[in-house]
Amino acid sequence: MSGKIYVSEMHNVHKALEDVDYPCTKAEIIRKDGAKVVRLDWNLTKTIGELVKPIKLEKFCCAAAFYNALVASMNEGKM
Amino acid sequence: MNIGNSYALHGKIETEALSVVMAQYEPISATSLDDVDKNVETVLGHMDRASCGYPGYDLFVTPEGGLQGYSHGGWINALVDIDGPQIQKLKDKCRELSVWGVFAPWVRPKSGNFAENMAIIINDEGEIVHRYVKMNPFIPSEPTHPGNQCPVTPGPKGSRLATIICSDGDYPEMWREAAFNGANIILRPAHYMAPWEQAWQITNKAGAYFNQCYVIACNGVGLTQSYSYFGNSMIVNPDGTTICEAPLGLTWLTKADLYPGIIDQMRKQAVHSNPLYTFQHRGASCPDFGGVGDTELPYRAYR
């Protein structure tokens, strides 16, 4: 892989989810913010809904729980 | 979090958290707009770096001379237009990342005045919402046209932002003017040089304490034809204590969360150490003045 690495993906997600209050459910996040589009790479955008749906947990007691579950989900299948 | 007042604060305090990143770096001492373009790319890189290290940050702060450095003599060929392509790149990046940015360009003003040393704030939609012209240039070395106003601009998360630039902070009245005009955060982009490392510390902390303001003091680093700029950027509490500081001499990004709503409540509720009230109501607890105090300012230095 060559070229400049895109580094702002989590920043974009965090901005899109500014209004999330914890504890919350996956369904609540998708209902509130699911349509928002975030850039994940130079040539890749997804909606919050597309990003959050594959997360294995359904409930998040705090932001740490959510973001860890999200990153795990984003790394699924990479190895 | 901070020392607070001698009297307790009551009730629930509501505040948003403002996430601030400062970038301390060595700009090229620009003698052309090509050099300025390179400095702009450095800034954009640091903004991206901040988004990687501190996701979701709200406000990005750069030093005085962050776009042009300080070239002895050559600087006059590196002035930017406020509506020019270099500033446009900064606007675009702020909009791209949804962050506010504080930048300090040397500008060729449309007014026809000689060069102006400015601080601008760009909002998260890529619009310039604040312009300040340095009121106290570092004379005689700095021949820029002095400004005469210290505006305060509503910023993100309940902040009210004032900018003073470098040597402005050597004048206690500049800090007071910013706070008096309503600032709860005073930003001090700077290119402060050796051997005044201790003065940098003292003025930032005193400015914060005398005016019950957060201070975000962002300094440059590096060696030019004339000086060593030492860095030690810092973010200071309203009681003068340090929240975080960058080391001497190194390119550095650092970050802090500030709570502007706490400043506002402190100013409403503080009994002792409420300088913005008491400096205009001297001796107010003395019965001779009906509880209002002497409201005349007696200082000969300010007549």
Short mmCIF file of N, CA and C in Angstrom, two decimals, chain B residues 52-166:
data_model
loop_
_atom_site.label_atom_id
_atom_site.label_comp_id
_atom_site.label_asym_id
_atom_site.label_seq_id
_atom_site.Cartn_x
_atom_site.Cartn_y
_atom_site.Cartn_z
N CYS B 52 -6.20 12.65 14.22
CA CYS B 52 -5.84 11.24 14.46
C CYS B 52 -5.61 10.99 15.94
N GLY B 53 -4.88 11.91 16.59
CA GLY B 53 -4.54 11.70 17.99
C GLY B 53 -5.63 12.12 18.96
N TYR B 54 -6.41 13.11 18.59
CA TYR B 54 -7.43 13.67 19.49
C TYR B 54 -8.76 13.78 18.75
N PRO B 55 -9.33 12.65 18.39
CA PRO B 55 -10.54 12.68 17.56
C PRO B 55 -11.65 13.51 18.20
N GLY B 56 -12.32 14.30 17.36
CA GLY B 56 -13.44 15.09 17.85
C GLY B 56 -13.05 16.45 18.39
N TYR B 57 -11.77 16.84 18.27
CA TYR B 57 -11.37 18.12 18.86
C TYR B 57 -12.13 19.28 18.25
N ASP B 58 -12.24 20.36 19.04
CA ASP B 58 -13.08 21.48 18.62
C ASP B 58 -12.29 22.66 18.08
N LEU B 59 -11.12 22.91 18.67
CA LEU B 59 -10.41 24.16 18.39
C LEU B 59 -8.94 23.86 18.20
N PHE B 60 -8.35 24.39 17.12
CA PHE B 60 -6.95 24.16 16.80
C PHE B 60 -6.23 25.50 16.83
N VAL B 61 -5.10 25.56 17.55
CA VAL B 61 -4.43 26.85 17.77
C VAL B 61 -2.99 26.76 17.27
N THR B 62 -2.57 27.81 16.56
CA THR B 62 -1.21 27.85 16.00
C THR B 62 -0.48 29.09 16.51
N PRO B 63 0.86 29.14 16.36
CA PRO B 63 1.61 30.29 16.89
C PRO B 63 1.51 31.53 15.99
N GLU B 64 1.91 32.66 16.56
CA GLU B 64 2.17 33.84 15.75
C GLU B 64 3.26 33.49 14.73
N GLY B 65 3.11 34.00 13.52
CA GLY B 65 4.12 33.68 12.51
C GLY B 65 4.01 32.25 12.03
N GLY B 66 2.90 31.59 12.33
CA GLY B 66 2.74 30.20 11.94
C GLY B 66 2.72 29.98 10.44
N LEU B 67 2.38 31.02 9.69
CA LEU B 67 2.38 30.89 8.23
C LEU B 67 3.64 31.48 7.61
N GLN B 68 4.31 32.37 8.33
CA GLN B 68 5.42 33.12 7.72
C GLN B 68 6.72 33.11 8.52
N GLY B 69 6.69 32.58 9.73
CA GLY B 69 7.92 32.65 10.53
C GLY B 69 8.30 34.10 10.75
N TYR B 70 9.59 34.35 10.86
CA TYR B 70 10.07 35.72 11.09
C TYR B 70 11.38 35.93 10.33
N SER B 71 11.29 36.21 9.06
CA SER B 71 12.50 36.45 8.29
C SER B 71 12.92 37.90 8.44
N HIS B 72 14.14 38.10 8.83
CA HIS B 72 14.65 39.46 9.00
C HIS B 72 14.76 40.11 7.63
N GLY B 73 13.85 41.02 7.34
CA GLY B 73 13.93 41.74 6.05
C GLY B 73 13.14 41.10 4.93
N GLY B 74 13.12 39.77 4.86
CA GLY B 74 12.47 39.13 3.72
C GLY B 74 10.97 38.98 3.88
N TRP B 75 10.48 39.28 5.07
CA TRP B 75 9.07 39.01 5.38
C TRP B 75 8.11 39.79 4.50
N ILE B 76 8.58 40.94 4.01
CA ILE B 76 7.69 41.82 3.26
C ILE B 76 7.24 41.18 1.96
N ASN B 77 7.99 40.19 1.47
CA ASN B 77 7.58 39.48 0.26
C ASN B 77 6.70 38.28 0.54
N ALA B 78 6.38 38.09 1.80
CA ALA B 78 5.61 36.90 2.19
C ALA B 78 4.28 37.26 2.83
N LEU B 79 3.84 38.49 2.66
CA LEU B 79 2.55 38.89 3.22
C LEU B 79 1.43 38.21 2.44
N VAL B 80 0.38 37.83 3.15
CA VAL B 80 -0.75 37.19 2.47
C VAL B 80 -1.92 38.16 2.38
N ASP B 81 -2.82 37.86 1.44
CA ASP B 81 -4.11 38.54 1.38
C ASP B 81 -5.08 37.73 2.22
N ILE B 82 -5.90 38.42 2.96
CA ILE B 82 -6.84 37.71 3.85
C ILE B 82 -7.82 36.88 3.03
N ASP B 83 -8.04 37.27 1.79
CA ASP B 83 -8.94 36.52 0.89
C ASP B 83 -8.17 35.64 -0.07
N GLY B 84 -6.90 35.42 0.20
CA GLY B 84 -6.04 34.72 -0.74
C GLY B 84 -6.06 33.21 -0.59
N PRO B 85 -5.29 32.51 -1.43
CA PRO B 85 -5.34 31.05 -1.48
C PRO B 85 -4.79 30.37 -0.22
N GLN B 86 -3.83 31.02 0.45
CA GLN B 86 -3.27 30.38 1.65
C GLN B 86 -4.33 30.30 2.74
N ILE B 87 -5.05 31.40 2.95
CA ILE B 87 -6.10 31.41 3.98
C ILE B 87 -7.24 30.50 3.53
N GLN B 88 -7.52 30.45 2.24
CA GLN B 88 -8.59 29.58 1.74
C GLN B 88 -8.33 28.12 2.11
N LYS B 89 -7.06 27.71 2.03
CA LYS B 89 -6.73 26.32 2.39
C LYS B 89 -7.04 26.04 3.85
N LEU B 90 -6.79 27.04 4.70
CA LEU B 90 -7.09 26.86 6.12
C LEU B 90 -8.60 26.79 6.34
N LYS B 91 -9.32 27.64 5.61
CA LYS B 91 -10.79 27.60 5.71
C LYS B 91 -11.31 26.22 5.30
N ASP B 92 -10.77 25.73 4.18
CA ASP B 92 -11.23 24.44 3.66
C ASP B 92 -10.97 23.32 4.66
N LYS B 93 -9.81 23.38 5.31
CA LYS B 93 -9.47 22.31 6.27
C LYS B 93 -10.38 22.40 7.49
N CYS B 94 -10.65 23.60 7.97
CA CYS B 94 -11.55 23.74 9.12
C CYS B 94 -12.93 23.17 8.79
N ARG B 95 -13.38 23.45 7.58
CA ARG B 95 -14.70 22.94 7.18
C ARG B 95 -14.66 21.42 7.03
N GLU B 96 -13.58 20.93 6.45
CA GLU B 96 -13.45 19.48 6.23
C GLU B 96 -13.49 18.72 7.55
N LEU B 97 -12.80 19.26 8.56
CA LEU B 97 -12.69 18.56 9.84
C LEU B 97 -13.74 19.01 10.85
N SER B 98 -14.57 20.00 10.47
CA SER B 98 -15.55 20.58 11.41
C SER B 98 -14.88 21.07 12.68
N VAL B 99 -13.82 21.81 12.54
CA VAL B 99 -13.14 22.37 13.71
C VAL B 99 -12.97 23.87 13.51
N TRP B 100 -12.79 24.56 14.62
CA TRP B 100 -12.45 25.98 14.59
C TRP B 100 -10.92 26.08 14.61
N GLY B 101 -10.39 27.10 13.95
CA GLY B 101 -8.94 27.26 13.92
C GLY B 101 -8.52 28.69 14.21
N VAL B 102 -7.38 28.82 14.93
CA VAL B 102 -6.82 30.13 15.24
C VAL B 102 -5.49 30.24 14.52
N PHE B 103 -5.36 31.23 13.65
CA PHE B 103 -4.16 31.38 12.83
C PHE B 103 -3.71 32.84 12.91
N ALA B 104 -2.41 33.06 12.72
CA ALA B 104 -1.88 34.41 12.89
C ALA B 104 -1.02 34.81 11.69
N PRO B 105 -1.68 35.22 10.61
CA PRO B 105 -0.94 35.63 9.42
C PRO B 105 -0.48 37.09 9.49
N TRP B 106 0.61 37.36 8.79
CA TRP B 106 0.98 38.75 8.51
C TRP B 106 0.32 39.09 7.17
N VAL B 107 -0.42 40.18 7.18
CA VAL B 107 -1.35 40.45 6.09
C VAL B 107 -0.99 41.75 5.38
N ARG B 108 -1.19 41.73 4.05
CA ARG B 108 -1.15 42.97 3.28
C ARG B 108 -2.58 43.51 3.29
N PRO B 109 -2.85 44.57 4.11
CA PRO B 109 -4.26 44.92 4.28
C PRO B 109 -4.82 45.68 3.07
N LYS B 110 -6.13 45.52 2.88
CA LYS B 110 -6.79 46.20 1.76
C LYS B 110 -6.89 47.71 2.02
N SER B 111 -6.77 48.10 3.28
CA SER B 111 -6.92 49.50 3.64
C SER B 111 -5.79 50.36 3.10
N GLY B 112 -4.69 49.74 2.70
CA GLY B 112 -3.53 50.51 2.27
C GLY B 112 -2.56 50.79 3.39
N ASN B 113 -2.95 50.42 4.61
CA ASN B 113 -2.02 50.52 5.73
C ASN B 113 -0.80 49.66 5.45
N PHE B 114 0.24 49.91 6.17
CA PHE B 114 1.41 49.04 6.13
C PHE B 114 0.98 47.67 6.66
N ALA B 115 1.86 46.70 6.60
CA ALA B 115 1.52 45.32 6.99
C ALA B 115 0.85 45.26 8.35
N GLU B 116 -0.07 44.28 8.49
CA GLU B 116 -0.74 44.07 9.78
C GLU B 116 -0.46 42.65 10.27
N ASN B 117 -0.18 42.56 11.55
CA ASN B 117 0.03 41.27 12.21
C ASN B 117 -1.32 40.88 12.81
N MET B 118 -1.94 39.87 12.22
CA MET B 118 -3.33 39.56 12.58
C MET B 118 -3.46 38.21 13.25
N ALA B 119 -4.53 38.09 14.02
CA ALA B 119 -5.00 36.77 14.44
C ALA B 119 -6.41 36.63 13.89
N ILE B 120 -6.66 35.50 13.27
CA ILE B 120 -8.00 35.23 12.74
C ILE B 120 -8.51 33.94 13.35
N ILE B 121 -9.82 33.87 13.48
CA ILE B 121 -10.46 32.62 13.89
C ILE B 121 -11.40 32.21 12.77
N ILE B 122 -11.23 30.97 12.33
CA ILE B 122 -12.08 30.41 11.29
C ILE B 122 -12.99 29.39 11.97
N ASN B 123 -14.29 29.45 11.66
CA ASN B 123 -15.21 28.52 12.33
C ASN B 123 -15.27 27.18 11.59
N ASP B 124 -16.09 26.30 12.12
CA ASP B 124 -16.13 24.94 11.57
C ASP B 124 -16.86 24.84 10.24
N GLU B 125 -17.34 25.99 9.76
CA GLU B 125 -17.92 26.03 8.41
C GLU B 125 -16.98 26.74 7.43
N GLY B 126 -15.78 27.01 7.88
CA GLY B 126 -14.80 27.60 6.98
C GLY B 126 -14.94 29.09 6.78
N GLU B 127 -15.55 29.77 7.75
CA GLU B 127 -15.74 31.23 7.62
C GLU B 127 -14.85 31.94 8.64
N ILE B 128 -14.25 33.05 8.20
CA ILE B 128 -13.50 33.87 9.16
C ILE B 128 -14.52 34.62 10.01
N VAL B 129 -14.51 34.37 11.32
CA VAL B 129 -15.49 35.01 12.20
C VAL B 129 -14.84 35.99 13.17
N HIS B 130 -13.52 36.08 13.13
CA HIS B 130 -12.82 36.94 14.09
C HIS B 130 -11.55 37.44 13.43
N ARG B 131 -11.35 38.75 13.55
CA ARG B 131 -10.11 39.35 13.06
C ARG B 131 -9.58 40.30 14.13
N TYR B 132 -8.32 40.13 14.43
CA TYR B 132 -7.69 41.01 15.43
C TYR B 132 -6.36 41.46 14.86
N VAL B 133 -6.10 42.77 14.98
CA VAL B 133 -4.81 43.31 14.56
C VAL B 133 -4.02 43.62 15.82
N LYS B 134 -2.82 43.12 15.87
CA LYS B 134 -1.96 43.24 17.06
C LYS B 134 -1.85 44.69 17.49
N MET B 135 -2.26 44.97 18.73
CA MET B 135 -2.28 46.35 19.20
C MET B 135 -0.91 46.83 19.67
N ASN B 136 -0.07 45.89 20.09
CA ASN B 136 1.25 46.26 20.61
C ASN B 136 2.36 45.51 19.88
N PRO B 137 2.65 45.94 18.63
CA PRO B 137 3.74 45.28 17.92
C PRO B 137 5.05 45.37 18.70
N PHE B 138 5.92 44.42 18.45
CA PHE B 138 7.20 44.32 19.17
C PHE B 138 8.16 45.33 18.55
N ILE B 139 7.94 46.56 18.95
CA ILE B 139 8.73 47.64 18.35
C ILE B 139 10.08 47.76 19.03
N PRO B 140 11.12 48.19 18.31
CA PRO B 140 11.08 48.69 16.95
C PRO B 140 11.22 47.62 15.86
N SER B 141 11.47 46.37 16.25
CA SER B 141 11.73 45.35 15.22
C SER B 141 10.53 45.07 14.34
N GLU B 142 9.35 45.24 14.90
CA GLU B 142 8.13 44.85 14.19
C GLU B 142 7.39 46.10 13.76
N PRO B 143 7.52 46.48 12.49
CA PRO B 143 6.97 47.76 12.04
C PRO B 143 5.52 47.66 11.57
N THR B 144 4.75 46.74 12.09
CA THR B 144 3.38 46.56 11.60
C THR B 144 2.47 47.65 12.13
N HIS B 145 1.39 47.86 11.42
CA HIS B 145 0.41 48.88 11.79
C HIS B 145 -0.36 48.39 13.01
N PRO B 146 -0.39 49.15 14.12
CA PRO B 146 -1.06 48.63 15.32
C PRO B 146 -2.57 48.72 15.22
N GLY B 147 -3.25 47.70 15.74
CA GLY B 147 -4.70 47.76 15.82
C GLY B 147 -5.12 48.59 17.03
N ASN B 148 -6.45 48.77 17.17
CA ASN B 148 -6.93 49.54 18.32
C ASN B 148 -8.18 48.94 18.94
N GLN B 149 -8.46 47.67 18.66
CA GLN B 149 -9.63 47.03 19.26
C GLN B 149 -9.28 45.60 19.62
N CYS B 150 -9.92 45.12 20.69
CA CYS B 150 -9.72 43.74 21.11
C CYS B 150 -11.08 43.04 21.09
N PRO B 151 -11.49 42.53 19.93
CA PRO B 151 -12.83 41.95 19.84
C PRO B 151 -12.92 40.60 20.55
N VAL B 152 -14.12 40.27 20.95
CA VAL B 152 -14.39 38.95 21.54
C VAL B 152 -15.46 38.28 20.68
N THR B 153 -15.24 37.03 20.33
CA THR B 153 -16.12 36.34 19.38
C THR B 153 -16.68 35.08 20.03
N PRO B 154 -18.00 34.85 19.92
CA PRO B 154 -18.54 33.58 20.42
C PRO B 154 -17.91 32.42 19.66
N GLY B 155 -17.39 31.45 20.43
CA GLY B 155 -16.76 30.29 19.81
C GLY B 155 -17.56 29.05 20.13
N PRO B 156 -16.96 27.87 19.91
CA PRO B 156 -17.69 26.64 20.18
C PRO B 156 -17.82 26.34 21.67
N LYS B 157 -18.85 25.61 22.01
CA LYS B 157 -19.01 25.03 23.35
C LYS B 157 -19.04 26.09 24.46
N GLY B 158 -19.70 27.19 24.20
CA GLY B 158 -19.86 28.21 25.23
C GLY B 158 -18.66 29.12 25.40
N SER B 159 -17.67 29.00 24.55
CA SER B 159 -16.50 29.86 24.68
C SER B 159 -16.77 31.24 24.10
N ARG B 160 -16.10 32.22 24.70
CA ARG B 160 -16.06 33.56 24.11
C ARG B 160 -14.58 33.88 23.97
N LEU B 161 -14.14 34.01 22.74
CA LEU B 161 -12.71 33.99 22.43
C LEU B 161 -12.17 35.37 22.11
N ALA B 162 -11.06 35.70 22.78
CA ALA B 162 -10.30 36.89 22.41
C ALA B 162 -8.91 36.44 22.01
N THR B 163 -8.28 37.19 21.11
CA THR B 163 -6.89 36.90 20.75
C THR B 163 -6.04 38.11 21.09
N ILE B 164 -4.90 37.84 21.74
CA ILE B 164 -3.86 38.85 21.85
C ILE B 164 -2.62 38.16 21.28
N ILE B 165 -1.68 38.93 20.77
CA ILE B 165 -0.56 38.31 20.06
C ILE B 165 0.75 38.64 20.75
N CYS B 166 1.44 37.61 21.19
CA CYS B 166 2.84 37.68 21.64
C CYS B 166 3.12 38.84 22.58
#
